CSV table of C-alpha atoms in Angstrom, one decimal:
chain,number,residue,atom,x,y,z
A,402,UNK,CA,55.2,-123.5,-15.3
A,403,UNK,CA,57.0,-120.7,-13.9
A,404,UNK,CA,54.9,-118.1,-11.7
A,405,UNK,CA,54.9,-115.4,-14.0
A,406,UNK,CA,53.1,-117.7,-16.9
A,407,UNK,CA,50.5,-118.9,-14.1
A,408,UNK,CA,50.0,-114.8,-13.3
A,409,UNK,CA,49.6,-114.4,-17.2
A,410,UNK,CA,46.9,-117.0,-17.1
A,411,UNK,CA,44.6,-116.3,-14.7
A,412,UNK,CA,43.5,-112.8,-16.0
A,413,UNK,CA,42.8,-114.8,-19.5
A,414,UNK,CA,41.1,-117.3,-17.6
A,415,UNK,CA,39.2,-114.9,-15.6
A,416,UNK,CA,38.5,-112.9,-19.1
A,417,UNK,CA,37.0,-116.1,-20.7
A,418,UNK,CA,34.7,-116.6,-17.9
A,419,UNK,CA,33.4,-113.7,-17.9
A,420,UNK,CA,32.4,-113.3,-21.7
A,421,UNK,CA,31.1,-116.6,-21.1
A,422,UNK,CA,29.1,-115.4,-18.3
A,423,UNK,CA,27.6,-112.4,-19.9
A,424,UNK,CA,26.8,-114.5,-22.7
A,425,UNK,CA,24.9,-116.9,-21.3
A,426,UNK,CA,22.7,-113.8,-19.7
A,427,UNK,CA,22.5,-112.4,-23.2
A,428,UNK,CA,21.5,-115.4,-24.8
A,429,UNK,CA,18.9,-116.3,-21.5
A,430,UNK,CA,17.5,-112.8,-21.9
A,431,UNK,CA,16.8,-113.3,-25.4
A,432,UNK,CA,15.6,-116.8,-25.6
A,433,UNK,CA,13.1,-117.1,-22.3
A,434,UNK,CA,10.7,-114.5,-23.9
A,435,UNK,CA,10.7,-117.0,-27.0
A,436,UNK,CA,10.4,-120.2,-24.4
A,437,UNK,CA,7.5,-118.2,-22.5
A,438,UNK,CA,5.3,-117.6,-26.4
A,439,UNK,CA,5.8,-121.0,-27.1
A,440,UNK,CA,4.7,-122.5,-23.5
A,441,UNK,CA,2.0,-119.8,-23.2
A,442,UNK,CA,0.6,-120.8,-26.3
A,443,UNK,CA,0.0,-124.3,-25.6
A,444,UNK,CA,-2.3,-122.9,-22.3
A,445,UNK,CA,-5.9,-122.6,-22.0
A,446,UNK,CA,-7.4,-118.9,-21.3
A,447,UNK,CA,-7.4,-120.0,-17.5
A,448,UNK,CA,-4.2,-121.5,-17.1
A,449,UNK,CA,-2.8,-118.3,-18.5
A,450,UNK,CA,-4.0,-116.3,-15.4
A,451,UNK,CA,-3.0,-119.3,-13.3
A,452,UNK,CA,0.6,-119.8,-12.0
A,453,UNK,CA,0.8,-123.0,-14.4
A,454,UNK,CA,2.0,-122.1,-17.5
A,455,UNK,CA,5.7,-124.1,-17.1
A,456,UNK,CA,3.8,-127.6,-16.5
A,457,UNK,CA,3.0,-129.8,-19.0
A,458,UNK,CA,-0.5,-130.2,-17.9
A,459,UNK,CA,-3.8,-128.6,-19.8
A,460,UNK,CA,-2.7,-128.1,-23.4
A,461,UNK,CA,-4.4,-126.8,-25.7
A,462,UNK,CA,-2.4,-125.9,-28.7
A,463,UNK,CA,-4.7,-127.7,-31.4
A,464,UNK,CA,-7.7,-125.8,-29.4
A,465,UNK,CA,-6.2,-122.4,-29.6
A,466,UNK,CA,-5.0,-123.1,-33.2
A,467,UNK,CA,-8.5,-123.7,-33.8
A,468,UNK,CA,-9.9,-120.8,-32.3
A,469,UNK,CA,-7.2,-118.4,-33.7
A,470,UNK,CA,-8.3,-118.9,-37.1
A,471,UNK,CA,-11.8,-118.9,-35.9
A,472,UNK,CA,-11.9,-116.0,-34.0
A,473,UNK,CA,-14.0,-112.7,-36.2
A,474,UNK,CA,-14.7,-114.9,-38.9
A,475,UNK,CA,-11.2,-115.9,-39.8
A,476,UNK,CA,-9.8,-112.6,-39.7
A,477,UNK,CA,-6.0,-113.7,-38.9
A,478,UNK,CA,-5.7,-115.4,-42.1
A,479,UNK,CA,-6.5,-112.5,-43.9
A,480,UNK,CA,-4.1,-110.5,-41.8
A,481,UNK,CA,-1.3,-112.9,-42.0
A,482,UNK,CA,-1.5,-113.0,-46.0
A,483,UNK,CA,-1.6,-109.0,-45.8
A,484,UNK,CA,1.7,-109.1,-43.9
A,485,UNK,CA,2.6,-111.7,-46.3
A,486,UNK,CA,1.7,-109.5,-49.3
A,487,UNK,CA,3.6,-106.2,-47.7
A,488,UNK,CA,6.4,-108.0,-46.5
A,489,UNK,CA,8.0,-110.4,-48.9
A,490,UNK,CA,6.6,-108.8,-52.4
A,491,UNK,CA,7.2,-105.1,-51.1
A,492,UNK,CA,11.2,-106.7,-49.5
A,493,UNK,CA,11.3,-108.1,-52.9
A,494,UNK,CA,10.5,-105.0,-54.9
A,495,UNK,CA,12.4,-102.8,-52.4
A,496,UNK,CA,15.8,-104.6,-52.5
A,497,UNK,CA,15.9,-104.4,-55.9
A,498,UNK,CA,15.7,-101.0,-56.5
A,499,UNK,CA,17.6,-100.2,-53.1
A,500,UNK,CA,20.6,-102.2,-55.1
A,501,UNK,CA,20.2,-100.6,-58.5
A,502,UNK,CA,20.3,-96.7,-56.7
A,503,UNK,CA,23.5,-97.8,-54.5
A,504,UNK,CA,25.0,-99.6,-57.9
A,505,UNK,CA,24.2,-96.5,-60.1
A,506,UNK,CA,25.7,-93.9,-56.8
A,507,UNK,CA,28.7,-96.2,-57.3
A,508,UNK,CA,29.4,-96.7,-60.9
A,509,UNK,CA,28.1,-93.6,-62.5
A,510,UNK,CA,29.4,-90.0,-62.3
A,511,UNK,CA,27.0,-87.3,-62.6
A,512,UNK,CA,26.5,-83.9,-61.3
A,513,UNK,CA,26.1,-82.9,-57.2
A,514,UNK,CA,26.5,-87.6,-56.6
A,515,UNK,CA,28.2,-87.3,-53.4
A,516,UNK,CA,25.4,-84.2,-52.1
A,517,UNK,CA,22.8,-86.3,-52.9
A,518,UNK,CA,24.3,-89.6,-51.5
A,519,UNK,CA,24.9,-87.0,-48.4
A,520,UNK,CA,21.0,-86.3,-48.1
A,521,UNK,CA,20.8,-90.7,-48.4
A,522,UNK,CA,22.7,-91.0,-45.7
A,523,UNK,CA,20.7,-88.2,-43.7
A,524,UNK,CA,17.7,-90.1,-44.4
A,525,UNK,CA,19.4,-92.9,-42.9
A,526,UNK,CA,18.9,-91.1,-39.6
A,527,UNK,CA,15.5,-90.1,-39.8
A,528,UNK,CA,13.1,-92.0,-37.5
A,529,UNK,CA,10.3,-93.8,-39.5
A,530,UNK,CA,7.6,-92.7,-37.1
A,531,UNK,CA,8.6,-88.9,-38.1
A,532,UNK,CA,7.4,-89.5,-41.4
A,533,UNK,CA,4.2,-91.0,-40.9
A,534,UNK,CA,2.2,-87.7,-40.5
A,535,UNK,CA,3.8,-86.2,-43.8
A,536,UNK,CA,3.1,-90.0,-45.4
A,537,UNK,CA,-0.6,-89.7,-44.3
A,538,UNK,CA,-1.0,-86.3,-45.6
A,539,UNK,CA,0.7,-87.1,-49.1
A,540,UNK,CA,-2.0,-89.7,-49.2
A,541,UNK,CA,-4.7,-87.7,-48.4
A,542,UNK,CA,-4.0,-85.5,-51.1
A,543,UNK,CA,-3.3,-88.2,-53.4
A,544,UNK,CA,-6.7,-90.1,-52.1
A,545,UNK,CA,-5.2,-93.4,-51.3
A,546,UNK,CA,-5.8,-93.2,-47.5
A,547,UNK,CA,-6.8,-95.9,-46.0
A,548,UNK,CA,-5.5,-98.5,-49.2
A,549,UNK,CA,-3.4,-101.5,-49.4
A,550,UNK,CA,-1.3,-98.6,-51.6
A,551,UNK,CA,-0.9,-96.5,-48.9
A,552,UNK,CA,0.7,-99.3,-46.7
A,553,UNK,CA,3.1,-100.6,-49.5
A,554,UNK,CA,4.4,-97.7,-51.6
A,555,UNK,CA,5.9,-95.9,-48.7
A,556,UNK,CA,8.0,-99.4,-47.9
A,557,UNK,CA,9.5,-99.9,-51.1
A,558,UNK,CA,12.2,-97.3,-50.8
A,559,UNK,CA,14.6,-97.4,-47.9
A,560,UNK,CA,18.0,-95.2,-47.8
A,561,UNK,CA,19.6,-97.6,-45.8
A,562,UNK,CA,19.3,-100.3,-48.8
A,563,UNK,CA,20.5,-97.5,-51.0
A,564,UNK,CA,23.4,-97.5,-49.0
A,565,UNK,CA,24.1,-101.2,-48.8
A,566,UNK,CA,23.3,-101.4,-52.6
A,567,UNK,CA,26.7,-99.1,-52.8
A,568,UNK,CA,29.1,-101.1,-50.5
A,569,UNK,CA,28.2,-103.9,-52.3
A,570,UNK,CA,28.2,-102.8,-55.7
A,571,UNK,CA,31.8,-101.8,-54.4
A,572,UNK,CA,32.6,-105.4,-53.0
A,573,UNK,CA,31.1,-107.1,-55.5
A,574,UNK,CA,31.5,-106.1,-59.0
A,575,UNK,CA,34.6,-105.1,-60.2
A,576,UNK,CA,34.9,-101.8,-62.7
A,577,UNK,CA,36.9,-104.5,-65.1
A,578,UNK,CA,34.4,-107.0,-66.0
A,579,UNK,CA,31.6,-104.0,-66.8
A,580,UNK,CA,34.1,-102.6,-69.1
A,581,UNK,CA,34.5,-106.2,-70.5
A,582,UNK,CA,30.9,-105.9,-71.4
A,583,UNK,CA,30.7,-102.6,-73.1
A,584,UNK,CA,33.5,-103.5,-74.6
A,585,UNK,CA,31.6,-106.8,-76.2
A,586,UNK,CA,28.5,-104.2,-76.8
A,587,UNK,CA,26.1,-104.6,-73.9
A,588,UNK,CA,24.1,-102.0,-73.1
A,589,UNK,CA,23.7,-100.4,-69.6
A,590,UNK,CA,20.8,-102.4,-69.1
A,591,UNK,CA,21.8,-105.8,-70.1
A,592,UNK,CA,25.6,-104.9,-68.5
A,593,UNK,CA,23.5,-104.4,-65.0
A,594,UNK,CA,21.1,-106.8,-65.2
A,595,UNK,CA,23.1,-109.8,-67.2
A,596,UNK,CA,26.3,-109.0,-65.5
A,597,UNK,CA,26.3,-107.2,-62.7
A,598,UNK,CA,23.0,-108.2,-60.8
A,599,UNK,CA,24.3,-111.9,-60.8
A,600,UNK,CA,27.0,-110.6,-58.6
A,601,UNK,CA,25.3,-108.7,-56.1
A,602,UNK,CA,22.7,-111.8,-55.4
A,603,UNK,CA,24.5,-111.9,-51.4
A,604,UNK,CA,24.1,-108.1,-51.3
A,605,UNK,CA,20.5,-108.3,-52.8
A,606,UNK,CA,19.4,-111.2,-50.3
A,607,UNK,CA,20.7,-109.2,-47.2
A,608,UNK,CA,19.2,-106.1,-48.2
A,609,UNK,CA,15.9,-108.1,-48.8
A,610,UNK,CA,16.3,-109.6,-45.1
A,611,UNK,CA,16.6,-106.2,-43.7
A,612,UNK,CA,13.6,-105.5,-45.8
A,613,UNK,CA,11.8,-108.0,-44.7
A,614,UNK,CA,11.7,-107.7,-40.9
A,615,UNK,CA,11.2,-103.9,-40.8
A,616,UNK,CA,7.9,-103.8,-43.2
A,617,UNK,CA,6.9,-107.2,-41.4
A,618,UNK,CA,7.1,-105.9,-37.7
A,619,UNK,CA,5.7,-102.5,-39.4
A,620,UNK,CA,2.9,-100.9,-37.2
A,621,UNK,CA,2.8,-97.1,-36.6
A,622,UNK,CA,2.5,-96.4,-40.5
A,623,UNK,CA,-0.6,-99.1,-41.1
A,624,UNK,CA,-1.7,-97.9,-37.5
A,625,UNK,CA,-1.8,-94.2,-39.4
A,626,UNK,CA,-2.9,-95.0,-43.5
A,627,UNK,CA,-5.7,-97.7,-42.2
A,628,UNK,CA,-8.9,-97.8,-40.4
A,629,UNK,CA,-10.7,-101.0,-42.7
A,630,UNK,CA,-9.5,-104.2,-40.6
A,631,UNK,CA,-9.5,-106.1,-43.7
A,632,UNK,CA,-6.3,-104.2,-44.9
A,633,UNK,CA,-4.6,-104.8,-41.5
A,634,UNK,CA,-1.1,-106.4,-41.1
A,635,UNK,CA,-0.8,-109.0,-38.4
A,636,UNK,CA,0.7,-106.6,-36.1
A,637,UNK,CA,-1.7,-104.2,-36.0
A,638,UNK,CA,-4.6,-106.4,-35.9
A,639,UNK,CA,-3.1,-107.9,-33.2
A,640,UNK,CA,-2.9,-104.8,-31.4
A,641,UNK,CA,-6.0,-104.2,-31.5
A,642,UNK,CA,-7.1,-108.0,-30.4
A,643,UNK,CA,-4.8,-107.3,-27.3
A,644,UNK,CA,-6.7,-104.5,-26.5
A,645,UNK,CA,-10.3,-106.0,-26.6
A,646,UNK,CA,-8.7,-108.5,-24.4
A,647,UNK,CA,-8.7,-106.3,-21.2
A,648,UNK,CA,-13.0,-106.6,-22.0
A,649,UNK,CA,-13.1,-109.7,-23.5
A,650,UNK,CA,-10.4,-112.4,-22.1
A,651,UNK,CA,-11.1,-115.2,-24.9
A,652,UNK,CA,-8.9,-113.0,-26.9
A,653,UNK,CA,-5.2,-113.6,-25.4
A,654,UNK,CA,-5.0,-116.8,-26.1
A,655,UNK,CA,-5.5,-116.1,-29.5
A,656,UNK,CA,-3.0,-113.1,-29.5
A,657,UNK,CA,-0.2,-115.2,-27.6
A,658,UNK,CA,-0.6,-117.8,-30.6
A,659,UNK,CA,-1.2,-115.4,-33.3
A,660,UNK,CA,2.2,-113.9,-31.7
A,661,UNK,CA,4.0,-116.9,-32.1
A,662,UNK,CA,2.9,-117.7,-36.1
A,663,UNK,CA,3.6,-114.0,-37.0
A,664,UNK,CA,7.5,-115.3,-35.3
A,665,UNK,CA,7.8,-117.9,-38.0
A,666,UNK,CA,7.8,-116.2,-41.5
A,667,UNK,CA,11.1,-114.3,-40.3
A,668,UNK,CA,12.6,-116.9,-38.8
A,669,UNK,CA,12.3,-119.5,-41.7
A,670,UNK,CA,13.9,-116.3,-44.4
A,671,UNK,CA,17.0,-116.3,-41.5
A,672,UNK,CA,17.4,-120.1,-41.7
A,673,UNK,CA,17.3,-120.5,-45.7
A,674,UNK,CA,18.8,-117.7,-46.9
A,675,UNK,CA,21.5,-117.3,-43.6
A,676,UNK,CA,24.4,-118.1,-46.2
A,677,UNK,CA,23.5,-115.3,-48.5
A,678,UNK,CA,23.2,-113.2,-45.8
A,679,UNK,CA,26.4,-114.3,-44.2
A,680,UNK,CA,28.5,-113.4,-47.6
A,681,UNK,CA,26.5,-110.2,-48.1
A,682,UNK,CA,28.1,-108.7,-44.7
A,683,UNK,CA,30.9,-109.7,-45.6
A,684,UNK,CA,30.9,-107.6,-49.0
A,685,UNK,CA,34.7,-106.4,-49.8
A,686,UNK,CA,35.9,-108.0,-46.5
A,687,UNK,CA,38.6,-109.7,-48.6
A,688,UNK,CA,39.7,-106.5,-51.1
């Protein structure tokens, strides 16, 4: 190897290591926040405040199990199935009309599209926790304050879904094949949802992932709309368990594992639908 090949090397070498270095710090900084939830929630209440929480010694994960789903009279479960409720029916109900707007932006032509797509995009950029004081008021005046409506209507429509809808509805479905079925007397209907919707299922399961995690780790809206704990979402109810727990310490270990179970529901949507969601950003990669 001649000197100017070894020369050539080294900075690639040198390159390697350090993406591989600042990966490894990425991927530590991410994970050991996940490695201390799961340890801490295999601790007693006073092995928490000790300096004990990486031995293997006093666990009590069946115990704090138990005492989670005790604690108020089993309020968590009826938190979790809130979350449950707002998350994957409102994700559900969300993506699919979050497809249909960007798949009628992008295959219909009517007056003033690309303005209104404009103010879409705008919305795009618009903080949620702007909105929640204009949210609360339109509920006030519409009497649903304090509502399981007044928590899930608001998280059905999302302009970012509108504008994924529209990439894929570009990607995905070609103008051809919904002439094809005009052509053999569909309607608009039964061409969009015979027809087209079968090919935006990758685009319809990312947008529902996207959907997913932001109404599920939701909190300043509920936090606004609700004052009935029976209506609360996991993470607010666990907000306010956190904050009892500077009077009353039996509460974090019960928050730490009521943490760690509010993890789960996203993480099992990643792992069984991660090859829908892998095609889906993908959309149009190929055209």
């Amino acid at each position: 190897m001649s000197p100017t090949d070894s020369t050539l090397l080294r900075p690639r070498t040198l390159g390697r290591a350090t993406v591989n270095v600042v990966v490894a710090i990425s991927v530590l900084y991410t994970l050991l926040p996940v490695l201390w939830l799961v340890l801490a929630s295999t601790k007693s209440r006073d092995a928490l405040f000790s300096s004990s929480i990486l031995s293997f010694s006093d666990f009590s994960l069946l115990q704090n199990l138990k005492d989670l789903f005790a604690m108020d009279g089993g309020l968590y479960s009826r938190w979790y199935g809130n979350s449950l409720l707002y998350a994957v029916v409102g994700a559900a109900i969300g993506a699919l009309i979050s497809v249909a707007c960007g798949y009628a932006f992008d295959k219909y032509h009517f007056r003033h599209k690309e303005k209104l797509f404009g103010l879409v995009l705008a919305a795009v950029m618009v903080p949620q926790t702007v909105l929640a004081l204009p949210l609360y008021l339109i509920a006030s005046a519409a009497g649903i304050v304090n509502t399981f409506w007044s928590v899930f209507i608001p998280v059905l429509f999302n302009p970012f879904g509108v504008y994924l809808g529209r990439i894929f509805a570009q990607g995905y479905v070609p103008n051809e094949v919904l002439e094809a079925a005009r052509v053999d007397g569909a309607s608009e209907l039964a061409t969009y949802f015979k027809v087209a919707l079968r090919m935006l299922g990758p685009g319809l399961v990312t947008v529902f992932l996207f959907q997913l995690t932001t109404i599920w780790n939701n909190f300043f809206l509920p936090m606004v709309m609700l004052s009935n704990q029976d209506l609360y979402p996991v993470s607010l109810g666990l907000f306010q368990w956190n904050s009892q727990a500077t009077v009353s310490p039996e509460y974090y270990p019960v928050v730490i594992m009521g943490s760690l179970l509010a993890v789960l529901p996203l993480v099992l949507a990643f792992v069984f639908l991660q090859r829908f969601w892998r095609s889906g950003l993908t959309a149009g990669a190929v055209k």
